[in-house]
Amino acid sequence: MQKYKTKIFKMKAISLSVVFVFIFANSFSCTTFLLNNSKGELVFGRNFDFPVGIGHVNFNYRGVEKTAFIRPPEKAIAWKSKYGSVTFNQIGREFPYGGMNEKGLVIEQMWLQEAQYPDGDERFGITELQWVQYQLDVCETVDEVIQSDKMVRISYMSTAPLHFLVADASGNVATIEYLNGELSVHQGANLPHPVLANCTYEHSLAYKKSKENKEAKHFNNWTINSSGRFARAARLIENYDGEQELCRFAFSVLDSVAQNPGTQWSIVYDISRGEINYKTTQNKRVQQVNMNRFDFSCKPEKAYLNLCDEIADGMPLKKLTFEENLALINKVVEQVDFLKNSVPEGANEALARYVDNISCGE
């Protein structure tokens, strides 16, 4: 009976996922990795490959009370953010593609066609993008993210199949995938290369080994592209001699696996310094956000920057309005041809209005 209900609600749910799955159907080329040097410094690299390059850089406060944006029969979890974060968003504030919190936890997502989220159970369900914000809000370490699966799962209402690379300030890193309805994690000895693209981690690892052993195996074009990027990034990281400055080398790795003209953003999270460096196709000059200079204590206004703007020294942050939040969502939808007649009426407005329902806790 539960599986029958799952199918019904998966079809009927008007949520973030309905929008997001169609967007990513035309963009299968994201790449992420963790890199360190002999000093123990850590950076996390990420390419975002997609037809649309606009977006917001959101500054999210600690001490904010939230309730998950999810429809019944899922149970909506409520929480208060423990940590501030900076995130990269296209489908409205609170629904990020990825980001870093003030404790150095980084989460980024990528398309994974094989992903299958769990059926409904006693746990709270949350959609795939808000899952990212939830983890940045309440977790400091990779292990805490993994342990949260006992209480919170990505909802079966989510229709965008994703997997995640997660890293923290201690250097711990893990892949998080949902395969056959179960959580699958690679970390430690089971994660020989801290890299992730758009095939399952095991599949990419097998592809890399096959190529290195010069085996006469046939791979389809999707695997060659995705696992090829995985293998290339892993090889470059293996050969890093520690001489080149860490962030600069990370950007060179991202450049080597870029899917031009589809790569819209390249981000290097400098976990050790609390800095985020990024460039876009619309602004190829690297911009930097120093999280140590921002006061993450809760405030009523919603602070953000336009992703493609030049960041001048001391440039004041913008205050997000409903109209600006909605405009971003509408522009993303409008610029993806397949989306124009596919988005349920009212979905954009509901996503944009969500932030009106969160507030500073006591």
CSV table of C-alpha atoms in Angstrom, one decimal:
chain,number,residue,atom,x,y,z
A,1,MET,CA,0.0,0.0,0.0
A,2,GLN,CA,2.8,2.4,0.8
A,3,LYS,CA,4.5,1.8,-2.6
A,4,TYR,CA,1.1,2.6,-4.2
A,5,LYS,CA,0.8,5.8,-2.3
A,6,THR,CA,4.4,6.7,-3.1
A,7,LYS,CA,3.7,6.5,-6.8
A,8,ILE,CA,0.5,8.6,-6.5
A,9,PHE,CA,2.1,11.4,-4.5
A,10,LYS,CA,5.3,11.3,-6.6
A,11,MET,CA,3.0,12.2,-9.6
A,12,LYS,CA,0.9,14.7,-7.8
A,13,ALA,CA,3.4,16.6,-5.6
A,14,ILE,CA,4.0,20.2,-6.6
A,15,SER,CA,7.4,20.9,-5.1
A,16,LEU,CA,10.8,22.1,-5.8
A,17,SER,CA,11.6,18.7,-7.3
A,18,VAL,CA,9.1,19.0,-10.1
A,19,VAL,CA,11.0,22.0,-11.4
A,20,PHE,CA,14.4,20.9,-10.6
A,21,VAL,CA,14.4,17.5,-12.4
A,22,PHE,CA,13.6,19.0,-15.8
A,23,ILE,CA,16.4,21.6,-15.4
A,24,PHE,CA,19.0,18.9,-14.7
A,25,ALA,CA,17.8,16.6,-17.5
A,26,ASN,CA,19.8,18.7,-19.9
A,27,SER,CA,22.9,19.1,-17.7
A,28,PHE,CA,24.8,16.0,-16.8
A,29,SER,CA,28.3,17.2,-16.4
A,30,CYS,CA,29.1,18.5,-12.9
A,31,THR,CA,32.3,17.5,-11.2
A,32,THR,CA,33.5,17.8,-7.6
A,33,PHE,CA,36.6,17.0,-5.6
A,34,LEU,CA,38.5,17.6,-2.3
A,35,LEU,CA,42.2,18.5,-2.5
A,36,ASN,CA,44.8,19.0,0.3
A,37,ASN,CA,48.5,19.8,0.6
A,38,SER,CA,51.3,18.9,2.9
A,39,LYS,CA,50.3,21.6,5.3
A,40,GLY,CA,46.9,20.0,5.8
A,41,GLU,CA,45.1,22.9,4.1
A,42,LEU,CA,41.9,21.9,2.3
A,43,VAL,CA,40.0,23.1,-0.7
A,44,PHE,CA,36.8,21.7,-2.3
A,45,GLY,CA,36.3,22.2,-6.1
A,46,ARG,CA,33.1,22.3,-8.0
A,47,ASN,CA,32.0,22.8,-11.6
A,48,PHE,CA,28.3,23.5,-12.3
A,49,ASP,CA,27.4,22.6,-15.9
A,50,PHE,CA,24.0,23.9,-17.0
A,51,PRO,CA,22.3,25.9,-19.7
A,52,VAL,CA,21.6,28.9,-17.3
A,53,GLY,CA,24.3,30.8,-15.5
A,54,ILE,CA,22.4,33.3,-13.4
A,55,GLY,CA,22.0,32.8,-9.6
A,56,HIS,CA,22.2,34.2,-6.1
A,57,VAL,CA,24.9,33.9,-3.5
A,58,ASN,CA,22.9,33.7,-0.3
A,59,PHE,CA,24.1,34.4,3.2
A,60,ASN,CA,22.1,32.3,5.6
A,61,TYR,CA,21.9,33.1,9.3
A,62,ARG,CA,22.2,30.9,12.4
A,63,GLY,CA,19.3,30.9,14.8
A,64,VAL,CA,16.6,30.7,12.1
A,65,GLU,CA,13.5,28.6,12.8
A,66,LYS,CA,12.4,26.6,9.8
A,67,THR,CA,9.9,23.9,8.8
A,68,ALA,CA,10.5,21.7,5.7
A,69,PHE,CA,8.8,22.6,2.5
A,70,ILE,CA,7.1,19.3,1.9
A,71,ARG,CA,3.6,18.0,1.2
A,72,PRO,CA,1.6,15.4,3.2
A,73,PRO,CA,1.7,12.5,3.8
A,74,GLU,CA,5.4,13.3,4.5
A,75,LYS,CA,6.1,14.6,8.0
A,76,ALA,CA,7.7,18.0,7.9
A,77,ILE,CA,10.7,18.3,10.1
A,78,ALA,CA,11.2,21.6,12.0
A,79,TRP,CA,14.6,22.9,13.1
A,80,LYS,CA,16.7,25.9,14.1
A,81,SER,CA,19.9,26.6,12.2
A,82,LYS,CA,22.9,26.2,14.4
A,83,TYR,CA,25.4,27.5,11.8
A,84,GLY,CA,25.5,30.3,9.2
A,85,SER,CA,26.3,29.4,5.7
A,86,VAL,CA,26.9,30.8,2.2
A,87,THR,CA,25.1,29.0,-0.6
A,88,PHE,CA,24.6,29.1,-4.4
A,89,ASN,CA,21.0,29.1,-5.5
A,90,GLN,CA,18.9,29.2,-8.7
A,91,ILE,CA,15.5,27.9,-7.5
A,92,GLY,CA,15.0,30.3,-4.7
A,93,ARG,CA,16.5,31.0,-1.3
A,94,GLU,CA,16.7,28.0,1.1
A,95,PHE,CA,16.9,25.5,-1.8
A,96,PRO,CA,20.6,25.6,-2.7
A,97,TYR,CA,22.7,23.6,-5.1
A,98,GLY,CA,25.6,23.6,-2.6
A,99,GLY,CA,27.5,25.7,-0.2
A,100,MET,CA,29.7,25.9,2.9
A,101,ASN,CA,28.8,26.7,6.5
A,102,GLU,CA,30.9,28.6,9.1
A,103,LYS,CA,32.3,25.4,10.5
A,104,GLY,CA,33.8,24.4,7.2
A,105,LEU,CA,31.2,21.8,6.1
A,106,VAL,CA,30.8,21.8,2.3
A,107,ILE,CA,28.0,20.0,0.4
A,108,GLU,CA,27.6,19.9,-3.3
A,109,GLN,CA,25.1,17.8,-5.4
A,110,MET,CA,25.3,16.3,-8.9
A,111,TRP,CA,22.9,14.5,-11.2
A,112,LEU,CA,22.9,10.7,-10.8
A,113,GLN,CA,20.4,8.9,-13.0
A,114,GLU,CA,20.6,5.7,-10.9
A,115,ALA,CA,19.5,7.5,-7.7
A,116,GLN,CA,16.5,6.0,-6.1
A,117,TYR,CA,15.2,7.6,-2.8
A,118,PRO,CA,13.7,5.6,0.0
A,119,ASP,CA,10.0,4.9,0.3
A,120,GLY,CA,8.1,6.6,3.0
A,121,ASP,CA,8.7,5.4,6.6
A,122,GLU,CA,8.8,6.8,10.1
A,123,ARG,CA,11.5,9.3,9.3
A,124,PHE,CA,11.0,12.9,8.3
A,125,GLY,CA,11.1,13.5,4.5
A,126,ILE,CA,12.7,16.5,2.9
A,127,THR,CA,13.3,17.4,-0.7
A,128,GLU,CA,16.7,17.1,-2.2
A,129,LEU,CA,17.8,20.7,-2.3
A,130,GLN,CA,16.4,21.6,1.1
A,131,TRP,CA,18.3,18.6,2.4
A,132,VAL,CA,21.5,20.4,1.5
A,133,GLN,CA,20.4,23.5,3.4
A,134,TYR,CA,19.2,21.4,6.4
A,135,GLN,CA,22.6,19.8,6.7
A,136,LEU,CA,24.5,23.1,6.4
A,137,ASP,CA,22.2,24.5,9.1
A,138,VAL,CA,22.7,21.7,11.7
A,139,CYS,CA,25.8,19.7,11.0
A,140,GLU,CA,29.5,20.4,11.6
A,141,THR,CA,31.0,17.2,10.3
A,142,VAL,CA,30.6,14.6,7.6
A,143,ASP,CA,29.8,11.9,10.2
A,144,GLU,CA,26.9,14.1,11.5
A,145,VAL,CA,25.5,14.3,8.0
A,146,ILE,CA,25.6,10.5,7.6
A,147,GLN,CA,24.1,9.9,11.0
A,148,SER,CA,21.2,12.2,10.2
A,149,ASP,CA,19.8,9.6,7.9
A,150,LYS,CA,18.4,7.8,11.0
A,151,MET,CA,16.0,10.7,11.4
A,152,VAL,CA,15.8,12.5,8.0
A,153,ARG,CA,15.8,11.1,4.5
A,154,ILE,CA,15.5,12.6,1.1
A,155,SER,CA,11.8,12.3,0.2
A,156,TYR,CA,10.3,10.0,-2.4
A,157,MET,CA,8.5,13.1,-3.6
A,158,SER,CA,11.9,14.3,-4.9
A,159,THR,CA,12.1,13.6,-8.6
A,160,ALA,CA,15.6,14.9,-9.3
A,161,PRO,CA,18.0,12.0,-8.9
A,162,LEU,CA,21.1,13.3,-7.2
A,163,HIS,CA,24.2,12.3,-5.3
A,164,PHE,CA,26.5,14.3,-3.1
A,165,LEU,CA,30.1,15.0,-2.1
A,166,VAL,CA,30.5,16.2,1.4
A,167,ALA,CA,33.6,17.4,3.2
A,168,ASP,CA,34.5,19.0,6.6
A,169,ALA,CA,37.3,21.0,8.2
A,170,SER,CA,39.0,17.9,9.6
A,171,GLY,CA,39.6,16.6,6.1
A,172,ASN,CA,36.9,13.9,6.3
A,173,VAL,CA,35.1,13.4,3.0
A,174,ALA,CA,32.3,11.1,1.8
A,175,THR,CA,30.1,10.4,-1.2
A,176,ILE,CA,26.4,10.1,-0.3
A,177,GLU,CA,24.2,8.2,-2.8
A,178,TYR,CA,20.7,6.6,-2.6
A,179,LEU,CA,20.8,3.4,-4.5
A,180,ASN,CA,17.8,1.0,-4.6
A,181,GLY,CA,16.2,3.0,-1.9
A,182,GLU,CA,19.1,2.7,0.5
A,183,LEU,CA,21.8,5.1,1.7
A,184,SER,CA,25.2,4.2,0.2
A,185,VAL,CA,28.3,5.9,1.6
A,186,HIS,CA,31.9,5.9,0.5
A,187,GLN,CA,34.5,7.3,2.9
A,188,GLY,CA,37.9,6.4,4.3
A,189,ALA,CA,39.5,3.4,2.8
A,190,ASN,CA,36.4,2.9,0.6
A,191,LEU,CA,37.1,6.3,-1.0
A,192,PRO,CA,40.5,6.1,-2.7
A,193,HIS,CA,39.8,9.2,-4.8
A,194,PRO,CA,37.9,12.1,-3.2
A,195,VAL,CA,36.2,12.9,-6.6
A,196,LEU,CA,32.6,12.6,-7.8
A,197,ALA,CA,31.0,13.2,-11.2
A,198,ASN,CA,27.7,11.8,-12.6
A,199,CYS,CA,28.1,8.0,-12.5
A,200,THR,CA,27.9,6.1,-9.2
A,201,TYR,CA,31.2,6.2,-7.4
A,202,GLU,CA,31.7,2.4,-7.9
A,203,HIS,CA,31.1,2.7,-11.6
A,204,SER,CA,33.6,5.6,-12.0
A,205,LEU,CA,36.1,3.7,-9.9
A,206,ALA,CA,35.7,0.7,-12.1
A,207,TYR,CA,36.1,2.8,-15.3
A,208,LYS,CA,39.3,4.4,-14.0
A,209,LYS,CA,40.8,1.0,-13.2
A,210,SER,CA,39.8,-0.5,-16.5
A,211,LYS,CA,41.4,2.4,-18.4
A,212,GLU,CA,44.6,2.2,-16.4
A,213,ASN,CA,44.8,-1.6,-17.0
A,214,LYS,CA,44.1,-1.0,-20.7
A,215,GLU,CA,41.2,-3.5,-20.6
A,216,ALA,CA,39.2,-3.9,-23.8
A,217,LYS,CA,35.9,-2.9,-22.3
A,218,HIS,CA,33.2,-1.0,-24.1
A,219,PHE,CA,31.6,2.0,-22.3
A,220,ASN,CA,28.7,4.2,-23.5
A,221,ASN,CA,29.2,7.9,-24.2
A,222,TRP,CA,27.6,8.9,-20.9
A,223,THR,CA,30.2,6.9,-18.9
A,224,ILE,CA,33.0,8.0,-21.1
A,225,ASN,CA,32.1,11.7,-20.4
A,226,SER,CA,31.2,11.4,-16.7
A,227,SER,CA,33.7,8.8,-15.5
A,228,GLY,CA,36.2,10.2,-17.9
A,229,ARG,CA,36.0,13.5,-15.9
A,230,PHE,CA,36.3,11.5,-12.7
A,231,ALA,CA,39.4,9.7,-13.9
A,232,ARG,CA,41.0,12.9,-15.2
A,233,ALA,CA,40.4,14.9,-12.0
A,234,ALA,CA,41.6,12.0,-9.8
A,235,ARG,CA,44.8,11.7,-11.9
A,236,LEU,CA,45.6,15.4,-11.6
A,237,ILE,CA,45.0,15.3,-7.8
A,238,GLU,CA,47.2,12.2,-7.5
A,239,ASN,CA,50.0,14.0,-9.3
A,240,TYR,CA,49.7,17.3,-7.4
A,241,ASP,CA,53.2,18.0,-6.1
A,242,GLY,CA,52.2,20.7,-3.5
A,243,GLU,CA,54.2,23.4,-5.2
A,244,GLN,CA,51.4,25.3,-6.9
A,245,GLU,CA,49.1,27.4,-4.7
A,246,LEU,CA,46.2,25.2,-3.6
A,247,CYS,CA,43.3,27.3,-4.9
A,248,ARG,CA,45.0,28.0,-8.1
A,249,PHE,CA,45.7,24.4,-8.7
A,250,ALA,CA,42.1,23.5,-7.9
A,251,PHE,CA,40.9,26.0,-10.5
A,252,SER,CA,43.2,24.4,-13.0
A,253,VAL,CA,41.7,21.0,-12.3
A,254,LEU,CA,38.2,22.5,-12.8
A,255,ASP,CA,39.3,24.0,-16.1
A,256,SER,CA,40.6,20.6,-17.3
A,257,VAL,CA,37.2,18.9,-16.7
A,258,ALA,CA,35.0,21.9,-17.9
A,259,GLN,CA,32.3,21.1,-20.4
A,260,ASN,CA,32.4,24.3,-22.4
A,261,PRO,CA,30.2,26.0,-23.2
A,262,GLY,CA,28.1,24.3,-20.5
A,263,THR,CA,30.2,25.0,-17.4
A,264,GLN,CA,28.5,28.0,-15.8
A,265,TRP,CA,30.2,28.2,-12.4
A,266,SER,CA,33.5,27.1,-11.1
A,267,ILE,CA,33.8,27.3,-7.3
A,268,VAL,CA,36.7,26.6,-5.0
A,269,TYR,CA,35.8,26.5,-1.3
A,270,ASP,CA,38.9,27.2,0.8
A,271,ILE,CA,37.8,25.3,3.8
A,272,SER,CA,40.9,26.1,5.9
A,273,ARG,CA,40.6,29.9,5.4
A,274,GLY,CA,36.8,30.2,5.4
A,275,GLU,CA,36.9,31.7,1.9
A,276,ILE,CA,34.8,31.0,-1.2
A,277,ASN,CA,36.3,31.7,-4.6
A,278,TYR,CA,34.2,31.5,-7.8
A,279,LYS,CA,34.0,32.5,-11.4
A,280,THR,CA,31.2,32.3,-13.9
A,281,THR,CA,30.9,32.4,-17.7
A,282,GLN,CA,29.5,35.9,-17.4
A,283,ASN,CA,32.3,37.1,-15.1
A,284,LYS,CA,35.5,35.1,-15.6
A,285,ARG,CA,37.4,37.1,-12.9
A,286,VAL,CA,37.6,35.1,-9.7
A,287,GLN,CA,35.4,36.6,-6.9
A,288,GLN,CA,36.0,35.9,-3.3
A,289,VAL,CA,33.6,35.8,-0.3
A,290,ASN,CA,35.4,35.8,3.1
A,291,MET,CA,33.0,34.2,5.5
A,292,ASN,CA,35.1,35.4,8.5
A,293,ARG,CA,34.0,39.0,7.8
A,294,PHE,CA,30.3,38.3,7.9
A,295,ASP,CA,28.1,38.4,11.0
A,296,PHE,CA,25.9,35.3,10.7
A,297,SER,CA,23.7,36.2,13.8
A,298,CYS,CA,20.1,36.2,12.9
A,299,LYS,CA,18.5,39.3,11.2
A,300,PRO,CA,15.2,39.9,9.6
A,301,GLU,CA,16.6,40.8,6.1
A,302,LYS,CA,17.7,38.2,3.7
A,303,ALA,CA,21.3,39.0,2.5
A,304,TYR,CA,22.5,38.0,-1.0
A,305,LEU,CA,24.6,38.9,-4.0
A,306,ASN,CA,24.0,38.4,-7.7
A,307,LEU,CA,26.3,35.5,-8.6
A,308,CYS,CA,27.7,37.2,-11.8
A,309,ASP,CA,28.3,40.6,-10.2
A,310,GLU,CA,31.8,42.0,-9.5
A,311,ILE,CA,32.5,42.1,-5.8
A,312,ALA,CA,34.1,45.3,-4.9
A,313,ASP,CA,36.0,45.7,-1.6
A,314,GLY,CA,33.4,46.5,1.1
A,315,MET,CA,30.5,46.1,-1.4
A,316,PRO,CA,27.3,46.0,0.7
A,317,LEU,CA,25.1,42.9,0.4
A,318,LYS,CA,21.7,43.2,-1.2
A,319,LYS,CA,18.4,42.7,0.7
A,320,LEU,CA,16.4,40.0,-1.0
A,321,THR,CA,12.7,40.7,-1.7
A,322,PHE,CA,10.0,38.3,-2.7
A,323,GLU,CA,10.0,39.9,-6.1
A,324,GLU,CA,13.7,39.3,-6.6
A,325,ASN,CA,13.5,35.8,-5.3
A,326,LEU,CA,10.7,35.0,-7.7
A,327,ALA,CA,12.3,36.8,-10.6
A,328,LEU,CA,15.4,34.5,-10.4
A,329,ILE,CA,13.2,31.4,-10.4
A,330,ASN,CA,11.2,32.6,-13.3
A,331,LYS,CA,14.3,33.5,-15.3
A,332,VAL,CA,15.8,30.1,-14.8
A,333,VAL,CA,12.5,28.4,-15.9
A,334,GLU,CA,12.1,30.7,-18.9
A,335,GLN,CA,15.6,30.1,-20.2
A,336,VAL,CA,15.3,26.4,-20.2
A,337,ASP,CA,13.1,25.6,-23.3
A,338,PHE,CA,11.7,22.3,-21.8
A,339,LEU,CA,10.5,24.1,-18.7
A,340,LYS,CA,8.4,26.8,-20.3
A,341,ASN,CA,5.2,24.8,-20.5
A,342,SER,CA,6.1,22.2,-17.8
A,343,VAL,CA,6.1,24.1,-14.5
A,344,PRO,CA,2.9,23.6,-12.5
A,345,GLU,CA,1.0,26.8,-12.0
A,346,GLY,CA,1.8,28.4,-8.7
A,347,ALA,CA,5.0,26.4,-8.0
A,348,ASN,CA,7.4,29.3,-8.6
A,349,GLU,CA,5.4,31.6,-6.3
A,350,ALA,CA,5.3,28.9,-3.5
A,351,LEU,CA,9.0,28.4,-3.6
A,352,ALA,CA,9.7,32.2,-3.6
A,353,ARG,CA,7.2,32.7,-0.7
A,354,TYR,CA,8.8,30.0,1.5
A,355,VAL,CA,11.2,32.4,3.1
A,356,ASP,CA,8.2,34.4,4.5
A,357,ASN,CA,7.6,31.4,6.8
A,358,ILE,CA,11.0,31.4,8.5
A,359,SER,CA,12.1,33.7,11.2
A,360,CYS,CA,14.7,34.3,13.9
A,361,GLY,CA,14.1,32.1,17.0
A,362,GLU,CA,14.4,33.3,20.6
